[in-house]
PDB file of C-alpha atoms in Angstrom:
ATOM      1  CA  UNK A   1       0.000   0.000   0.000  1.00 73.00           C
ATOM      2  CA  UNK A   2       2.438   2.407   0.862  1.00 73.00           C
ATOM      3  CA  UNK A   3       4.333   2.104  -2.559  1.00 80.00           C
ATOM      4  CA  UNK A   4       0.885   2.107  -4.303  1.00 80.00           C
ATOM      5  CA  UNK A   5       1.125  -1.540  -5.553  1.00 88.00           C
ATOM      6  CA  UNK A   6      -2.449  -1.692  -4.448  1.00 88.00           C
ATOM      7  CA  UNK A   7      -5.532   1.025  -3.002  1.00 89.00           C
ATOM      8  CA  UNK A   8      -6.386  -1.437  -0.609  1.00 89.00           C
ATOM      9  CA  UNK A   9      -6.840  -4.770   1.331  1.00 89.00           C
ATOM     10  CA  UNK A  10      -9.199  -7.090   2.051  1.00 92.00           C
ATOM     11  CA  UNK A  11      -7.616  -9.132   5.054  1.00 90.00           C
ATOM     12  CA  UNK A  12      -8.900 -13.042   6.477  1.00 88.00           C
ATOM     13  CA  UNK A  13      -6.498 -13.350   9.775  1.00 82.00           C
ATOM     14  CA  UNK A  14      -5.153 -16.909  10.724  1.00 81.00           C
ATOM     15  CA  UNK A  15      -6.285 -17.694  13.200  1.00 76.00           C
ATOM     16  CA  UNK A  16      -2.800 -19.184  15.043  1.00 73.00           C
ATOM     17  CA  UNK A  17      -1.864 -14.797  14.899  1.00 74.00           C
ATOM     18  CA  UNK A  18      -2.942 -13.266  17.732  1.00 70.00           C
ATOM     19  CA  UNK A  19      -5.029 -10.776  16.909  1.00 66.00           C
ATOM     20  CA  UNK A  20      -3.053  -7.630  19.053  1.00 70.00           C
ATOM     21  CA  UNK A  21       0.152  -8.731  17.113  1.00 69.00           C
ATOM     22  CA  UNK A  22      -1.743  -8.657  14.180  1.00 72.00           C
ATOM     23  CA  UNK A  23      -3.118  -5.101  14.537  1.00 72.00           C
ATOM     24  CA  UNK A  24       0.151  -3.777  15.505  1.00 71.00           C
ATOM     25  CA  UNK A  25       1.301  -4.355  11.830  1.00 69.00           C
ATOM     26  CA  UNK A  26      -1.111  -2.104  10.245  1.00 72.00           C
ATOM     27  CA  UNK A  27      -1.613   2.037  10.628  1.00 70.00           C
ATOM     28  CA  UNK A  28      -5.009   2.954  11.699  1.00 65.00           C
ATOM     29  CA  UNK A  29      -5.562   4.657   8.910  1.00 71.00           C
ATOM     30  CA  UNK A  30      -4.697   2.281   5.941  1.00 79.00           C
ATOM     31  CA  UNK A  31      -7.210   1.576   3.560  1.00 86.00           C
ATOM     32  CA  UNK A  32      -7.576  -2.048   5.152  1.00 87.00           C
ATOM     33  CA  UNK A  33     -10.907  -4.156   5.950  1.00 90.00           C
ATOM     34  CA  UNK A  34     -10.772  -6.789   7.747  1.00 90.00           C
ATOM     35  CA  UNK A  35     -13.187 -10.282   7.087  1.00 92.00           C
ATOM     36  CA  UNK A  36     -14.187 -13.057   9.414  1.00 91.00           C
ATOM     37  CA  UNK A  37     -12.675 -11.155  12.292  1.00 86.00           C
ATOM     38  CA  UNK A  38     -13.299  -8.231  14.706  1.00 83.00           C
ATOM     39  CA  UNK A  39     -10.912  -5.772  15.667  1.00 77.00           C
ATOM     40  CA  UNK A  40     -10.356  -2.230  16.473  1.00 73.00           C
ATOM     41  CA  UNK A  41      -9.820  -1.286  13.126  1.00 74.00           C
ATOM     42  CA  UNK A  42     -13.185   0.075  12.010  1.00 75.00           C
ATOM     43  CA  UNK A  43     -14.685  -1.361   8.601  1.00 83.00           C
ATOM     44  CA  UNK A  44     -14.769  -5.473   9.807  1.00 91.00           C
ATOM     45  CA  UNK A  45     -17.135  -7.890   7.722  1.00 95.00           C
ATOM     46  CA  UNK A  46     -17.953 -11.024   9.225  1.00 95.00           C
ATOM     47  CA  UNK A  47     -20.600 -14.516   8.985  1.00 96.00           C
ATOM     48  CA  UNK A  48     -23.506 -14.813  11.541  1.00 97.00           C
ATOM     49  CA  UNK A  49     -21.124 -17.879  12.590  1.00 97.00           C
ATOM     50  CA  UNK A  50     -23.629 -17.790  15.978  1.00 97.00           C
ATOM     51  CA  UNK A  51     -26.674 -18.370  13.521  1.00 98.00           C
ATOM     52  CA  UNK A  52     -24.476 -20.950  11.243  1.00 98.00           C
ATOM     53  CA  UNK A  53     -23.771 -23.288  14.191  1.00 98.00           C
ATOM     54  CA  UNK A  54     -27.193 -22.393  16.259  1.00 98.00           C
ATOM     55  CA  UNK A  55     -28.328 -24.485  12.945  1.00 98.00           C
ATOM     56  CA  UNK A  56     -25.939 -27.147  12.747  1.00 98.00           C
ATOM     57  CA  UNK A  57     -26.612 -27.803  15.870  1.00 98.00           C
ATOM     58  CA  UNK A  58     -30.415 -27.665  15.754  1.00 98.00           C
ATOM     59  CA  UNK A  59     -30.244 -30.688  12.889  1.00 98.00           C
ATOM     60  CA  UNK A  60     -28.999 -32.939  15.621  1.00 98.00           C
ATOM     61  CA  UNK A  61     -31.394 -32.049  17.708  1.00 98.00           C
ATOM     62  CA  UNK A  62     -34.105 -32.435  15.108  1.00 98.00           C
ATOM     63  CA  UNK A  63     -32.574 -36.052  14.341  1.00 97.00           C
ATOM     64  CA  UNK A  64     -33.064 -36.929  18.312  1.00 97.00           C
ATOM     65  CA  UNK A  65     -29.512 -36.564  19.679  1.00 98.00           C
ATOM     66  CA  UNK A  66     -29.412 -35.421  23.203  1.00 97.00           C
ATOM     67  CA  UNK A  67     -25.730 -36.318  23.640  1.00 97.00           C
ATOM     68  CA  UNK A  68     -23.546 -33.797  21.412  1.00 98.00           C
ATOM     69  CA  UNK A  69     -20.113 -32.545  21.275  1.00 98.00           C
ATOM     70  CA  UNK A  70     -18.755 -29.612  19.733  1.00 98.00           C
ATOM     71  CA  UNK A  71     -14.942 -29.647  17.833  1.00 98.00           C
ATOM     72  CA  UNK A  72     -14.398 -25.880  17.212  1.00 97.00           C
ATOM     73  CA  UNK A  73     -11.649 -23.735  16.540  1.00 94.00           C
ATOM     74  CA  UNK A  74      -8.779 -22.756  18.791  1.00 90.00           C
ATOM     75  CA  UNK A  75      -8.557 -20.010  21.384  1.00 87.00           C
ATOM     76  CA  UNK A  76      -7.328 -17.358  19.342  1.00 85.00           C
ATOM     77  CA  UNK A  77     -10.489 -17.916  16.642  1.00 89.00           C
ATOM     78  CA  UNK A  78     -12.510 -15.453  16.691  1.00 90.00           C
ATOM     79  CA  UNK A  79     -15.176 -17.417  14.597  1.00 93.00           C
ATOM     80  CA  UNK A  80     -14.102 -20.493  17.111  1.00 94.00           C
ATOM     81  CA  UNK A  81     -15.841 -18.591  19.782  1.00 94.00           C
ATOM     82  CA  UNK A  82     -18.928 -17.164  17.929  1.00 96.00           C
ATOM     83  CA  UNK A  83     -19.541 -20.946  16.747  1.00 97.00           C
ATOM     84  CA  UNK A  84     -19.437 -22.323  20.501  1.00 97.00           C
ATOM     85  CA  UNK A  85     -21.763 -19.488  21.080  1.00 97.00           C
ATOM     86  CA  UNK A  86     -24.381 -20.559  18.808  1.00 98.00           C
ATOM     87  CA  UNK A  87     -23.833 -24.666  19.517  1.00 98.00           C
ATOM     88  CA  UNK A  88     -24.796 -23.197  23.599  1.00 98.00           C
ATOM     89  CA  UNK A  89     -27.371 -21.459  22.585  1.00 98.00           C
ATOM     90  CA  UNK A  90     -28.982 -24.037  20.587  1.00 98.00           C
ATOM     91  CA  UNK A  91     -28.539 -26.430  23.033  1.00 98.00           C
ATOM     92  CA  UNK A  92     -29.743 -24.433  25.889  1.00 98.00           C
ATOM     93  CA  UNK A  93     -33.100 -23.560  23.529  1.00 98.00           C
ATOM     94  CA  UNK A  94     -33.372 -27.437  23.260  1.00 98.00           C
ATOM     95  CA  UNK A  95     -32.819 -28.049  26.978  1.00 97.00           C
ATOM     96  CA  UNK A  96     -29.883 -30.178  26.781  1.00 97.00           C
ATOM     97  CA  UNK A  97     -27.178 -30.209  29.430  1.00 94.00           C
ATOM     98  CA  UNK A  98     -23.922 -29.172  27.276  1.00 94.00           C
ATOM     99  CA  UNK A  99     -20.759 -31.689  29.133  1.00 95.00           C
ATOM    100  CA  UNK A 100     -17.678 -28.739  29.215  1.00 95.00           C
ATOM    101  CA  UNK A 101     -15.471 -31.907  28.263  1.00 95.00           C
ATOM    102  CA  UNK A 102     -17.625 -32.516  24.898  1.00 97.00           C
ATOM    103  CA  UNK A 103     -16.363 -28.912  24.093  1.00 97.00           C
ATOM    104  CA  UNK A 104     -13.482 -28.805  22.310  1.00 97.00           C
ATOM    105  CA  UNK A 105     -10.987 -26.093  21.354  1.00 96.00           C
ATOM    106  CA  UNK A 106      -9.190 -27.824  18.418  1.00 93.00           C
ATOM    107  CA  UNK A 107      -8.613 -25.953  15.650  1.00 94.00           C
ATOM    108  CA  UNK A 108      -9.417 -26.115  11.912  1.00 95.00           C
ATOM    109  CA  UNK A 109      -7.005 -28.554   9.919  1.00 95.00           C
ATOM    110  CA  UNK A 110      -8.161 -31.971   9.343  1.00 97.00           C
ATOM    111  CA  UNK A 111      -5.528 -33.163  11.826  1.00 97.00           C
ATOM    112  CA  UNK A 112      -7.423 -31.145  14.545  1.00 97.00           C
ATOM    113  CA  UNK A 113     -10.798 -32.389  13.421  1.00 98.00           C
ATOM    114  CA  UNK A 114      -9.109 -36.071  13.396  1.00 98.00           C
ATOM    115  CA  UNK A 115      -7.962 -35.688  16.901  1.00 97.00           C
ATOM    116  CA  UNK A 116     -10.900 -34.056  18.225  1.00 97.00           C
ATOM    117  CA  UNK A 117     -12.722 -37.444  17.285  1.00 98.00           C
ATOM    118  CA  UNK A 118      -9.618 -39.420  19.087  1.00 97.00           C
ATOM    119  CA  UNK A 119      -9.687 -37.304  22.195  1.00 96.00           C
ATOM    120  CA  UNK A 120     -14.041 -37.543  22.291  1.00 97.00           C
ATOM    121  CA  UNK A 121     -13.667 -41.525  22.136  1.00 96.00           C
ATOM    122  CA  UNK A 122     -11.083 -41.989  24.515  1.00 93.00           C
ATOM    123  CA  UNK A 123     -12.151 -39.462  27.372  1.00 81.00           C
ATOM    124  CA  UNK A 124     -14.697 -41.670  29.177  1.00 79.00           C
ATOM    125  CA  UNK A 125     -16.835 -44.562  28.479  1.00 85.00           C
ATOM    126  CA  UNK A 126     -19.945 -42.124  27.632  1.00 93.00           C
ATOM    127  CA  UNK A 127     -19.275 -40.963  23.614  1.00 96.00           C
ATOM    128  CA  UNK A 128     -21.489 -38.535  21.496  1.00 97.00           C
ATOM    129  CA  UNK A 129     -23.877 -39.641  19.165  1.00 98.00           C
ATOM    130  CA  UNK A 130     -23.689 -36.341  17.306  1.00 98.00           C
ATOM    131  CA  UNK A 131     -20.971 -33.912  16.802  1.00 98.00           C
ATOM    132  CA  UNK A 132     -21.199 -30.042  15.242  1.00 98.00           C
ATOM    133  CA  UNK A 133     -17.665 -29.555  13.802  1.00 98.00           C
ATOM    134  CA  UNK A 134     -16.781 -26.069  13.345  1.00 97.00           C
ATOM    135  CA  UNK A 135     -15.262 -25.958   9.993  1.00 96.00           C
ATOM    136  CA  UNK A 136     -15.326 -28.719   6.931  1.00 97.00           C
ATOM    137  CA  UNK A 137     -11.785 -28.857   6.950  1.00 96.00           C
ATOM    138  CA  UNK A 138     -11.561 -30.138  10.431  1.00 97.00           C
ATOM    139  CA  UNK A 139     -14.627 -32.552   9.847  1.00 98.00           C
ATOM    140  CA  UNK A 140     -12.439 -34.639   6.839  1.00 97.00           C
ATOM    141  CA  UNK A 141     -10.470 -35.306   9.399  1.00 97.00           C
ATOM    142  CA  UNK A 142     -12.952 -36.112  12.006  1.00 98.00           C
ATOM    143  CA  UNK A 143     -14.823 -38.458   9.411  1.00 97.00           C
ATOM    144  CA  UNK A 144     -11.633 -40.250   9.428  1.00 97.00           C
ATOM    145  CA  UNK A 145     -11.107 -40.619  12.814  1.00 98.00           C
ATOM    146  CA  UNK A 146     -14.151 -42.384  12.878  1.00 98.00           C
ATOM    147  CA  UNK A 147     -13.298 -44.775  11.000  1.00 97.00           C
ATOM    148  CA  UNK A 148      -9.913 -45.802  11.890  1.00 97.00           C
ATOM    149  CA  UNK A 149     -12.120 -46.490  15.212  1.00 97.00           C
ATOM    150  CA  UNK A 150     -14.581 -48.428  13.757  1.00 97.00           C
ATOM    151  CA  UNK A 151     -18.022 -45.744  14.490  1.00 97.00           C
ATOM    152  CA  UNK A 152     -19.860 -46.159  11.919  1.00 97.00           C
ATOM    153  CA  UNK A 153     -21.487 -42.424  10.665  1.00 97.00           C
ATOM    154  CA  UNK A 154     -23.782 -42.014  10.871  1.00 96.00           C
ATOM    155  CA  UNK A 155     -25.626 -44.931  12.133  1.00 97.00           C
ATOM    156  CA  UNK A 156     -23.455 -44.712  15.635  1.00 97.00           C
ATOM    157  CA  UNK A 157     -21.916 -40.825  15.005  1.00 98.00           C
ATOM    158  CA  UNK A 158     -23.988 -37.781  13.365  1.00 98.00           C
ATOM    159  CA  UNK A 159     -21.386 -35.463  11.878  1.00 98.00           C
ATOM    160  CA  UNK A 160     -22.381 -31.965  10.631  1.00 98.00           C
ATOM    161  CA  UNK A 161     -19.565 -28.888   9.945  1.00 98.00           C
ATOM    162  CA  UNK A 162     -19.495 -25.471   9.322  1.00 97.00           C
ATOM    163  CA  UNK A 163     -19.336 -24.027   5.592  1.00 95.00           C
ATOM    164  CA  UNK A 164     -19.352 -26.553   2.491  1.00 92.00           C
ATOM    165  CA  UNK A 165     -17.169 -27.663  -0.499  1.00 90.00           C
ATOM    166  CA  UNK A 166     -17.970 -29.479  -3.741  1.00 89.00           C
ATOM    167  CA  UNK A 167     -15.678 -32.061  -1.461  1.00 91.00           C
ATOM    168  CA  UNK A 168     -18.000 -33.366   1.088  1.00 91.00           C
ATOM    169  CA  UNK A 169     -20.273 -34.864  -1.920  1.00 90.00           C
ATOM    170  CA  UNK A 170     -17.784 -36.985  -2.074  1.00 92.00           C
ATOM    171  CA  UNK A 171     -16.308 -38.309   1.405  1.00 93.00           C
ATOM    172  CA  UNK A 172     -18.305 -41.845   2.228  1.00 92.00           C
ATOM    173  CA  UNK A 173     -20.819 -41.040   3.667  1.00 94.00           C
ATOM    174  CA  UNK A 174     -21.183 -37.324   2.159  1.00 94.00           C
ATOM    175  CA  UNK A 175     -21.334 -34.651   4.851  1.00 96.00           C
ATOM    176  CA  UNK A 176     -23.861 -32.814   5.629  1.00 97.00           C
ATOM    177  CA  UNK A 177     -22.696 -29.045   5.959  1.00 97.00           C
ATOM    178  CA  UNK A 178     -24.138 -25.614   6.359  1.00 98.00           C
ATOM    179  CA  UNK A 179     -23.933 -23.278   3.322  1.00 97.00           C
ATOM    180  CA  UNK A 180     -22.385 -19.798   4.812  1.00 97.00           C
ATOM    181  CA  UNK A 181     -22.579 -16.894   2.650  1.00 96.00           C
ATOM    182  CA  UNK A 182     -18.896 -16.115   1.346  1.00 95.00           C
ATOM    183  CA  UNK A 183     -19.911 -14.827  -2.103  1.00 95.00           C
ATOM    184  CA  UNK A 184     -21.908 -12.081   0.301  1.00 97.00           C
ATOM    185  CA  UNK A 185     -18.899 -11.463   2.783  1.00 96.00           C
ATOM    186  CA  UNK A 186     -16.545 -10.642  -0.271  1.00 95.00           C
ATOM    187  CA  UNK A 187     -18.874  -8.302  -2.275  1.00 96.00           C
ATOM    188  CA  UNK A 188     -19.264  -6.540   1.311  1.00 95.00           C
ATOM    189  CA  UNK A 189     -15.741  -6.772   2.064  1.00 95.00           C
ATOM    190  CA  UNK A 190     -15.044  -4.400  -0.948  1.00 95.00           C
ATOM    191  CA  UNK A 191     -18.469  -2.430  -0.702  1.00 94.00           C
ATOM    192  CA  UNK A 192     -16.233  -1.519   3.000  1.00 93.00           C
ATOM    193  CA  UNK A 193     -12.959  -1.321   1.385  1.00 93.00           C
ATOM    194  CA  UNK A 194     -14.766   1.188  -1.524  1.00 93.00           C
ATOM    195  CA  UNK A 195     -15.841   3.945   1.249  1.00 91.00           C
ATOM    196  CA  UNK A 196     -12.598   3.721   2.937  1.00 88.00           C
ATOM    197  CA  UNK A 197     -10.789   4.519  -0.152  1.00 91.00           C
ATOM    198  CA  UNK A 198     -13.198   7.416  -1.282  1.00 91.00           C
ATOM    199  CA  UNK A 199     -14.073   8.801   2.482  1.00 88.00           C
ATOM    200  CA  UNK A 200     -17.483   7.611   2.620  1.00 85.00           C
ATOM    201  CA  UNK A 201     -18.909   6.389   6.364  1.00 83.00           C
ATOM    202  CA  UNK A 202     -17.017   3.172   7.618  1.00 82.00           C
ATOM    203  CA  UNK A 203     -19.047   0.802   9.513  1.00 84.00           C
ATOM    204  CA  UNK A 204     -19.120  -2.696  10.387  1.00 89.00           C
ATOM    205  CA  UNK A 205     -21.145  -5.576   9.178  1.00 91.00           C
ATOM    206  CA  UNK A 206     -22.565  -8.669   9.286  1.00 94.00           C
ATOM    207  CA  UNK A 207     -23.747 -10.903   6.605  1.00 96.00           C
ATOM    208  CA  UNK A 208     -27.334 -11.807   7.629  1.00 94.00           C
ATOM    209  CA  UNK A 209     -28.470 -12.565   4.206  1.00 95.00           C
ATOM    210  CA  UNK A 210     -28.886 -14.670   2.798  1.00 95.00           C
ATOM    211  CA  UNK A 211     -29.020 -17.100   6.327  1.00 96.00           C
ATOM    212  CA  UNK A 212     -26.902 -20.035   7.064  1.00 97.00           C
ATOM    213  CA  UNK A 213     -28.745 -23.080   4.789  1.00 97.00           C
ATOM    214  CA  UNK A 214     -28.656 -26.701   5.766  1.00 97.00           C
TER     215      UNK A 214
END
């Protein structure tokens, strides 16, 4: 930016940068937006990820499960937490007694969603019967934890994950994901960028519609 390469940014953290660190590398005034994170910096665009898992969540309920765990992303994720925020909330709406140990701060590669599954199986004798995982990535991996243990999904296991790929048609058995709106958070995430750059009121946003689909 400052040799005028580009006007702007449009900026997805990782989420294994802590956010103040990340901050700290950027002026307040650059012509930056940030997506799928909050931060000081005015002009952030981000998913109803509360609504997105509230939903996930609600399709195991609707199936009958009662005992459900929760593999979502790690401690410095901002969309980690608003996730777990929805899976509480929908369980709390359905009156189910969320277990704190079912509640897992993994992360998002399919190594964390693998060991998530590993670490859910061999914590007590009690296992879920469902499990919201908090990003598709992670739930390749915890499909195949499953296996190399022998649950069958999702006769014994009810897997559903956050966001979805032209990939999980094709896992065995498919998953079933919930459709977030990225095509919306991009177009917003340069609507934001567009009055930063030509002084019009910064504000920020969240993509509401269209809603988190099943």
């Amino acid at each position: 930016i400052g040799e005028g390469r580009v006007d702007g940014l449009v900026i997805q953290r990782r989420d294994e940068v802590k956010g103040p660190d990340f901050e700290k590398l950027f002026e307040p005034n650059l012509p930056i937006v940030f997506i799928n994170w909050r931060s000081s910096h005015l002009g952030c665009v981000v998913l109803d990820d509360v609504a997105g898992a509230r939903l996930a969540t609600q399709h195991l309920v609707d199936l009958g499960h009662t005992d459900i765990a929760f593999i979502g992303g790690d401690r410095n994720s901002y969309t980690g937490r608003r996730r777990e925020q929805g899976f509480i909330q929908a369980l709390g709406a359905a009156g189910i007694r969320r277990r704190i140990a079912w509640t897992l701060r993994s992360g998002y590669t399919p190594e964390d969603g693998r060991q998530g599954i590993l670490d859910l199986f061999s914590s007590s004798p009690k296992v879920p019967t469902g499990v919201v995982v908090g990003n598709i990535n992670a739930a390749f991996g915890a499909l195949r934890a499953a296996g190399e243990l022998g649950v069958k999904v999702p006769e014994q296991l009810s897997v559903v994950a956050i966001h979805e790929t032209l990939f999980a048609n094709y896992t065995w058995p498919p998953l079933t994901t919930v459709k977030m709106p990225l095509f919306e958070l991009g177009r917003e995430g340069v609507r934001v960028l567009q009055a930063r750059l030509t002084g019009g009121d910064l504000y920020d946003s969240v993509i509401t519609a269209p809603e988190p689909q099943l």
